[in-house]
């Protein structure tokens, strides 16, 4: 005979929530191996100690936030509903079967007011990295960095066009000093002082999320995006740094400052780094050389003018500081501009009679100019690193580390799109996503080691 189970919905049972959560559930491993006691210390100063209504335990509040990022729950309202019905979530938060779940507005209010303009989310991320370091899961010797685009919560068709000034880079003082030293060595007069190089540029500014940046790159989607600049340690693919910028900021701009932050914050003794071709800039190559770091950066393809000799056809002779063209004519040093480029020029009289002039230059005065940056030696060393056996092996780690880290964030933790608007909110999402990714790796590793 058939039997209905409808009556059991109204029955009473004596059960323990501890017995209802599977022993191999991910949240059990997280709760066992991740120490969350630091959260109370990080936020205590943000709460009143002697007046006001009793606040929800900050640990419960942040664990609830972590649940949203663990399982890619996009809204706080939906998160509240999920906790109400999911026994494992209740167990993780320390709530009983009949305990009231914190309201979604409580999370929103704390994020928008109590935690606004604080470093609490960065501090939480850093503490998780330090726990990984304590478990010897982070070596700090070999790091891989890259960026990925995250779609802003903004319509790409709603924008205004504005003229903005592009400020000088943080390495300008060092470059100016190097230029003056080089000109003095070559017997040239000093350049007039120029503290800033501001250039006006027309950009699209979103009327929905002005902090985002309009991105248009070949092979990439077009629209308003943020860039998540991320660094991972190759030992166990733990994320060691997260930094968010607008989508129209070049990858190389924040790199050296973020590298220095990791060395200072976590005491990393970085020996080698692997980077994509977007980081192949002279200042980064110079910066890595100064820090005595073995840099491996992907080759950047340049497309010379069709029909003309590419630059590599011209050989540089460092001893004599001249270039030699394919026809063995010397291009001698002329000057060093304020951007750090030395100019080498040919003799137009000899060029006029050259049989391959049309393959060399199309200038009216029949003079060929070749430029070379004063820090070009650093870039050439990075090229040699990439071609070495250890360099090739290191660069192959990119797809196993940083690219996999981004893929997991987008596929498993809802990081394809920004939940909220504004750089501050996008940074919070990036930090918390990376933090829960690290928590999972730490817990799984320690669980395997304990078996």
PDB file of C-alpha atoms in Angstrom, residues 187-381:
ATOM      1  CA  UNK A 187      78.437  65.936 -22.786  1.00  0.00           C
ATOM      2  CA  UNK A 188      74.929  67.357 -23.304  1.00  0.00           C
ATOM      3  CA  UNK A 189      73.397  70.355 -21.571  1.00  0.00           C
ATOM      4  CA  UNK A 190      70.848  69.686 -18.788  1.00  0.00           C
ATOM      5  CA  UNK A 191      67.186  69.829 -19.756  1.00  0.00           C
ATOM      6  CA  UNK A 192      64.936  72.477 -18.267  1.00  0.00           C
ATOM      7  CA  UNK A 193      63.214  71.247 -15.084  1.00  0.00           C
ATOM      8  CA  UNK A 194      59.796  69.746 -15.681  1.00  0.00           C
ATOM      9  CA  UNK A 195      58.122  68.334 -12.599  1.00  0.00           C
ATOM     10  CA  UNK A 196      54.961  67.028 -14.209  1.00  0.00           C
ATOM     11  CA  UNK A 197      53.943  65.697 -17.568  1.00  0.00           C
ATOM     12  CA  UNK A 198      50.194  66.163 -17.660  1.00  0.00           C
ATOM     13  CA  UNK A 199      48.365  65.157 -20.800  1.00  0.00           C
ATOM     14  CA  UNK A 200      44.709  65.764 -21.498  1.00  0.00           C
ATOM     15  CA  UNK A 201      42.815  62.693 -22.603  1.00  0.00           C
ATOM     16  CA  UNK A 202      39.153  62.282 -23.462  1.00  0.00           C
ATOM     17  CA  UNK A 203      37.578  59.344 -21.653  1.00  0.00           C
ATOM     18  CA  UNK A 204      34.105  57.912 -21.232  1.00  0.00           C
ATOM     19  CA  UNK A 205      32.787  58.287 -17.684  1.00  0.00           C
ATOM     20  CA  UNK A 206      29.844  56.157 -16.637  1.00  0.00           C
ATOM     21  CA  UNK A 207      26.859  58.059 -15.268  1.00  0.00           C
ATOM     22  CA  UNK A 208      25.911  54.931 -13.297  1.00  0.00           C
ATOM     23  CA  UNK A 209      29.281  54.045 -11.756  1.00  0.00           C
ATOM     24  CA  UNK A 210      31.801  56.857 -12.308  1.00  0.00           C
ATOM     25  CA  UNK A 211      34.587  54.914 -10.573  1.00  0.00           C
ATOM     26  CA  UNK A 212      34.623  52.242 -13.276  1.00  0.00           C
ATOM     27  CA  UNK A 213      36.650  52.615 -16.453  1.00  0.00           C
ATOM     28  CA  UNK A 214      35.673  52.115 -20.074  1.00  0.00           C
ATOM     29  CA  UNK A 215      37.684  49.263 -21.495  1.00  0.00           C
ATOM     30  CA  UNK A 216      38.214  48.517 -25.159  1.00  0.00           C
ATOM     31  CA  UNK A 217      40.904  45.975 -25.966  1.00  0.00           C
ATOM     32  CA  UNK A 218      41.381  43.594 -28.819  1.00  0.00           C
ATOM     33  CA  UNK A 219      39.926  40.229 -27.910  1.00  0.00           C
ATOM     34  CA  UNK A 220      38.253  41.618 -24.760  1.00  0.00           C
ATOM     35  CA  UNK A 221      34.634  42.670 -24.124  1.00  0.00           C
ATOM     36  CA  UNK A 222      33.818  46.342 -24.447  1.00  0.00           C
ATOM     37  CA  UNK A 223      32.164  48.364 -21.712  1.00  0.00           C
ATOM     38  CA  UNK A 224      32.664  49.616 -18.173  1.00  0.00           C
ATOM     39  CA  UNK A 225      34.851  47.350 -16.077  1.00  0.00           C
ATOM     40  CA  UNK A 226      37.095  47.118 -13.053  1.00  0.00           C
ATOM     41  CA  UNK A 227      40.456  45.369 -13.093  1.00  0.00           C
ATOM     42  CA  UNK A 228      41.367  42.931 -10.335  1.00  0.00           C
ATOM     43  CA  UNK A 229      45.168  42.931 -10.089  1.00  0.00           C
ATOM     44  CA  UNK A 230      46.071  39.710  -8.307  1.00  0.00           C
ATOM     45  CA  UNK A 231      49.268  37.969  -7.199  1.00  0.00           C
ATOM     46  CA  UNK A 232      49.583  34.298  -6.256  1.00  0.00           C
ATOM     47  CA  UNK A 233      52.380  32.315  -4.676  1.00  0.00           C
ATOM     48  CA  UNK A 234      53.381  29.314  -6.786  1.00  0.00           C
ATOM     49  CA  UNK A 235      53.887  26.948  -3.818  1.00  0.00           C
ATOM     50  CA  UNK A 236      50.175  26.200  -3.256  1.00  0.00           C
ATOM     51  CA  UNK A 237      48.559  28.860  -5.452  1.00  0.00           C
ATOM     52  CA  UNK A 238      47.552  31.007  -2.479  1.00  0.00           C
ATOM     53  CA  UNK A 239      46.539  34.570  -3.309  1.00  0.00           C
ATOM     54  CA  UNK A 240      48.899  37.030  -1.645  1.00  0.00           C
ATOM     55  CA  UNK A 241      47.712  40.372  -3.005  1.00  0.00           C
ATOM     56  CA  UNK A 242      44.550  41.912  -4.432  1.00  0.00           C
ATOM     57  CA  UNK A 243      44.242  45.433  -5.792  1.00  0.00           C
ATOM     58  CA  UNK A 244      41.341  46.887  -7.787  1.00  0.00           C
ATOM     59  CA  UNK A 245      41.525  49.747 -10.284  1.00  0.00           C
ATOM     60  CA  UNK A 246      39.263  51.144 -12.970  1.00  0.00           C
ATOM     61  CA  UNK A 247      39.196  49.105 -16.166  1.00  0.00           C
ATOM     62  CA  UNK A 248      41.162  51.673 -18.176  1.00  0.00           C
ATOM     63  CA  UNK A 249      44.254  51.562 -15.932  1.00  0.00           C
ATOM     64  CA  UNK A 250      47.218  49.756 -17.462  1.00  0.00           C
ATOM     65  CA  UNK A 251      48.314  46.537 -15.763  1.00  0.00           C
ATOM     66  CA  UNK A 252      51.828  47.809 -15.157  1.00  0.00           C
ATOM     67  CA  UNK A 253      50.871  50.982 -13.243  1.00  0.00           C
ATOM     68  CA  UNK A 254      50.313  49.551  -9.723  1.00  0.00           C
ATOM     69  CA  UNK A 255      52.625  46.541 -10.031  1.00  0.00           C
ATOM     70  CA  UNK A 256      55.860  47.613  -8.325  1.00  0.00           C
ATOM     71  CA  UNK A 257      54.083  49.317  -5.410  1.00  0.00           C
ATOM     72  CA  UNK A 258      51.988  46.182  -4.792  1.00  0.00           C
ATOM     73  CA  UNK A 259      55.091  44.002  -4.988  1.00  0.00           C
ATOM     74  CA  UNK A 260      56.787  46.173  -2.375  1.00  0.00           C
ATOM     75  CA  UNK A 261      53.704  45.998  -0.168  1.00  0.00           C
ATOM     76  CA  UNK A 262      53.855  42.196  -0.069  1.00  0.00           C
ATOM     77  CA  UNK A 263      57.549  42.223   0.750  1.00  0.00           C
ATOM     78  CA  UNK A 264      56.936  44.640   3.616  1.00  0.00           C
ATOM     79  CA  UNK A 265      53.623  43.277   4.941  1.00  0.00           C
ATOM     80  CA  UNK A 266      54.442  39.568   4.861  1.00  0.00           C
ATOM     81  CA  UNK A 267      58.238  39.661   4.888  1.00  0.00           C
ATOM     82  CA  UNK A 268      58.519  37.954   1.510  1.00  0.00           C
ATOM     83  CA  UNK A 269      62.014  37.476   0.120  1.00  0.00           C
ATOM     84  CA  UNK A 270      60.973  37.417  -3.520  1.00  0.00           C
ATOM     85  CA  UNK A 271      63.469  35.755  -5.848  1.00  0.00           C
ATOM     86  CA  UNK A 272      61.480  35.440  -9.093  1.00  0.00           C
ATOM     87  CA  UNK A 273      58.266  36.681 -10.691  1.00  0.00           C
ATOM     88  CA  UNK A 274      56.343  35.679 -13.812  1.00  0.00           C
ATOM     89  CA  UNK A 275      54.242  38.259 -15.642  1.00  0.00           C
ATOM     90  CA  UNK A 276      52.178  38.661 -18.774  1.00  0.00           C
ATOM     91  CA  UNK A 277      53.308  40.768 -21.736  1.00  0.00           C
ATOM     92  CA  UNK A 278      51.353  43.778 -20.445  1.00  0.00           C
ATOM     93  CA  UNK A 279      54.017  44.228 -17.774  1.00  0.00           C
ATOM     94  CA  UNK A 280      56.848  44.392 -20.300  1.00  0.00           C
ATOM     95  CA  UNK A 281      57.734  48.022 -19.635  1.00  0.00           C
ATOM     96  CA  UNK A 282      61.153  49.501 -19.042  1.00  0.00           C
ATOM     97  CA  UNK A 283      60.366  50.841 -15.518  1.00  0.00           C
ATOM     98  CA  UNK A 284      59.175  47.407 -14.345  1.00  0.00           C
ATOM     99  CA  UNK A 285      62.249  45.686 -15.792  1.00  0.00           C
ATOM    100  CA  UNK A 286      64.436  48.285 -14.113  1.00  0.00           C
ATOM    101  CA  UNK A 287      62.531  47.917 -10.846  1.00  0.00           C
ATOM    102  CA  UNK A 288      62.964  44.146 -10.826  1.00  0.00           C
ATOM    103  CA  UNK A 289      66.672  44.525 -11.496  1.00  0.00           C
ATOM    104  CA  UNK A 290      67.064  46.971  -8.605  1.00  0.00           C
ATOM    105  CA  UNK A 291      65.237  44.556  -6.298  1.00  0.00           C
ATOM    106  CA  UNK A 292      67.447  41.684  -7.531  1.00  0.00           C
ATOM    107  CA  UNK A 293      64.416  39.700  -8.676  1.00  0.00           C
ATOM    108  CA  UNK A 294      64.571  37.235 -11.574  1.00  0.00           C
ATOM    109  CA  UNK A 295      61.821  38.552 -13.846  1.00  0.00           C
ATOM    110  CA  UNK A 296      60.155  36.464 -16.562  1.00  0.00           C
ATOM    111  CA  UNK A 297      57.785  38.475 -18.756  1.00  0.00           C
ATOM    112  CA  UNK A 298      56.011  37.267 -21.872  1.00  0.00           C
ATOM    113  CA  UNK A 299      57.155  38.504 -25.260  1.00  0.00           C
ATOM    114  CA  UNK A 300      55.356  41.581 -26.502  1.00  0.00           C
ATOM    115  CA  UNK A 301      54.766  41.522 -30.237  1.00  0.00           C
ATOM    116  CA  UNK A 302      55.397  44.765 -32.086  1.00  0.00           C
ATOM    117  CA  UNK A 303      54.338  45.365 -35.652  1.00  0.00           C
ATOM    118  CA  UNK A 304      56.835  47.574 -37.486  1.00  0.00           C
ATOM    119  CA  UNK A 305      55.844  49.616 -40.496  1.00  0.00           C
ATOM    120  CA  UNK A 306      55.297  47.240 -43.357  1.00  0.00           C
ATOM    121  CA  UNK A 307      58.150  47.293 -45.860  1.00  0.00           C
ATOM    122  CA  UNK A 308      60.708  48.738 -43.412  1.00  0.00           C
ATOM    123  CA  UNK A 309      63.420  46.974 -41.460  1.00  0.00           C
ATOM    124  CA  UNK A 310      62.386  46.084 -37.891  1.00  0.00           C
ATOM    125  CA  UNK A 311      64.489  47.497 -35.081  1.00  0.00           C
ATOM    126  CA  UNK A 312      66.172  44.188 -34.319  1.00  0.00           C
ATOM    127  CA  UNK A 313      67.933  44.418 -37.690  1.00  0.00           C
ATOM    128  CA  UNK A 314      70.009  47.238 -36.215  1.00  0.00           C
ATOM    129  CA  UNK A 315      72.805  45.973 -33.939  1.00  0.00           C
ATOM    130  CA  UNK A 316      73.764  47.902 -30.821  1.00  0.00           C
ATOM    131  CA  UNK A 317      77.472  48.066 -29.953  1.00  0.00           C
ATOM    132  CA  UNK A 318      77.635  48.952 -26.274  1.00  0.00           C
ATOM    133  CA  UNK A 319      81.418  49.502 -26.201  1.00  0.00           C
ATOM    134  CA  UNK A 320      81.199  52.314 -28.751  1.00  0.00           C
ATOM    135  CA  UNK A 321      77.604  53.364 -27.979  1.00  0.00           C
ATOM    136  CA  UNK A 322      76.511  53.187 -31.616  1.00  0.00           C
ATOM    137  CA  UNK A 323      74.009  51.245 -33.696  1.00  0.00           C
ATOM    138  CA  UNK A 324      75.002  49.506 -36.925  1.00  0.00           C
ATOM    139  CA  UNK A 325      72.476  49.143 -39.739  1.00  0.00           C
ATOM    140  CA  UNK A 326      72.149  46.081 -42.009  1.00  0.00           C
ATOM    141  CA  UNK A 327      74.472  47.832 -44.499  1.00  0.00           C
ATOM    142  CA  UNK A 328      77.090  48.312 -41.757  1.00  0.00           C
ATOM    143  CA  UNK A 329      76.682  52.084 -41.501  1.00  0.00           C
ATOM    144  CA  UNK A 330      77.022  53.506 -37.981  1.00  0.00           C
ATOM    145  CA  UNK A 331      74.203  55.418 -36.326  1.00  0.00           C
ATOM    146  CA  UNK A 332      75.866  57.705 -33.784  1.00  0.00           C
ATOM    147  CA  UNK A 333      74.473  59.141 -30.547  1.00  0.00           C
ATOM    148  CA  UNK A 334      72.755  62.528 -30.885  1.00  0.00           C
ATOM    149  CA  UNK A 335      70.796  63.260 -27.673  1.00  0.00           C
ATOM    150  CA  UNK A 336      68.745  61.882 -24.787  1.00  0.00           C
ATOM    151  CA  UNK A 337      65.182  63.144 -24.519  1.00  0.00           C
ATOM    152  CA  UNK A 338      63.291  63.726 -21.277  1.00  0.00           C
ATOM    153  CA  UNK A 339      61.405  60.458 -21.700  1.00  0.00           C
ATOM    154  CA  UNK A 340      64.670  58.571 -21.277  1.00  0.00           C
ATOM    155  CA  UNK A 341      65.318  57.620 -24.907  1.00  0.00           C
ATOM    156  CA  UNK A 342      68.714  58.036 -26.561  1.00  0.00           C
ATOM    157  CA  UNK A 343      68.568  58.989 -30.236  1.00  0.00           C
ATOM    158  CA  UNK A 344      71.012  57.485 -32.723  1.00  0.00           C
ATOM    159  CA  UNK A 345      71.129  58.975 -36.227  1.00  0.00           C
ATOM    160  CA  UNK A 346      72.679  57.925 -39.503  1.00  0.00           C
ATOM    161  CA  UNK A 347      74.661  60.068 -41.968  1.00  0.00           C
ATOM    162  CA  UNK A 348      72.074  61.288 -44.545  1.00  0.00           C
ATOM    163  CA  UNK A 349      74.762  61.633 -47.229  1.00  0.00           C
ATOM    164  CA  UNK A 350      75.625  57.966 -47.024  1.00  0.00           C
ATOM    165  CA  UNK A 351      71.965  56.990 -46.713  1.00  0.00           C
ATOM    166  CA  UNK A 352      71.121  58.867 -49.926  1.00  0.00           C
ATOM    167  CA  UNK A 353      73.354  56.522 -51.877  1.00  0.00           C
ATOM    168  CA  UNK A 354      72.247  53.373 -50.036  1.00  0.00           C
ATOM    169  CA  UNK A 355      70.669  50.724 -52.332  1.00  0.00           C
ATOM    170  CA  UNK A 356      68.183  49.636 -49.617  1.00  0.00           C
ATOM    171  CA  UNK A 357      67.125  53.108 -48.483  1.00  0.00           C
ATOM    172  CA  UNK A 358      63.458  52.385 -49.162  1.00  0.00           C
ATOM    173  CA  UNK A 359      63.605  49.432 -46.761  1.00  0.00           C
ATOM    174  CA  UNK A 360      65.217  51.539 -44.043  1.00  0.00           C
ATOM    175  CA  UNK A 361      63.509  54.941 -43.816  1.00  0.00           C
ATOM    176  CA  UNK A 362      60.992  57.136 -45.576  1.00  0.00           C
ATOM    177  CA  UNK A 363      62.111  60.402 -44.019  1.00  0.00           C
ATOM    178  CA  UNK A 364      62.528  63.386 -46.310  1.00  0.00           C
ATOM    179  CA  UNK A 365      66.037  64.145 -45.114  1.00  0.00           C
ATOM    180  CA  UNK A 366      67.068  60.502 -45.696  1.00  0.00           C
ATOM    181  CA  UNK A 367      68.203  60.094 -42.114  1.00  0.00           C
ATOM    182  CA  UNK A 368      67.447  57.002 -40.063  1.00  0.00           C
ATOM    183  CA  UNK A 369      66.747  57.494 -36.324  1.00  0.00           C
ATOM    184  CA  UNK A 370      66.886  54.599 -33.856  1.00  0.00           C
ATOM    185  CA  UNK A 371      65.993  55.106 -30.185  1.00  0.00           C
ATOM    186  CA  UNK A 372      67.146  53.185 -27.143  1.00  0.00           C
ATOM    187  CA  UNK A 373      65.936  53.680 -23.571  1.00  0.00           C
ATOM    188  CA  UNK A 374      68.583  54.371 -20.945  1.00  0.00           C
ATOM    189  CA  UNK A 375      67.200  51.375 -18.999  1.00  0.00           C
ATOM    190  CA  UNK A 376      67.088  49.132 -22.064  1.00  0.00           C
ATOM    191  CA  UNK A 377      69.710  46.815 -20.573  1.00  0.00           C
ATOM    192  CA  UNK A 378      67.224  45.839 -17.883  1.00  0.00           C
ATOM    193  CA  UNK A 379      64.605  44.941 -20.472  1.00  0.00           C
ATOM    194  CA  UNK A 380      67.121  42.904 -22.468  1.00  0.00           C
ATOM    195  CA  UNK A 381      68.017  40.949 -19.337  1.00  0.00           C
TER     196      UNK A 381
END
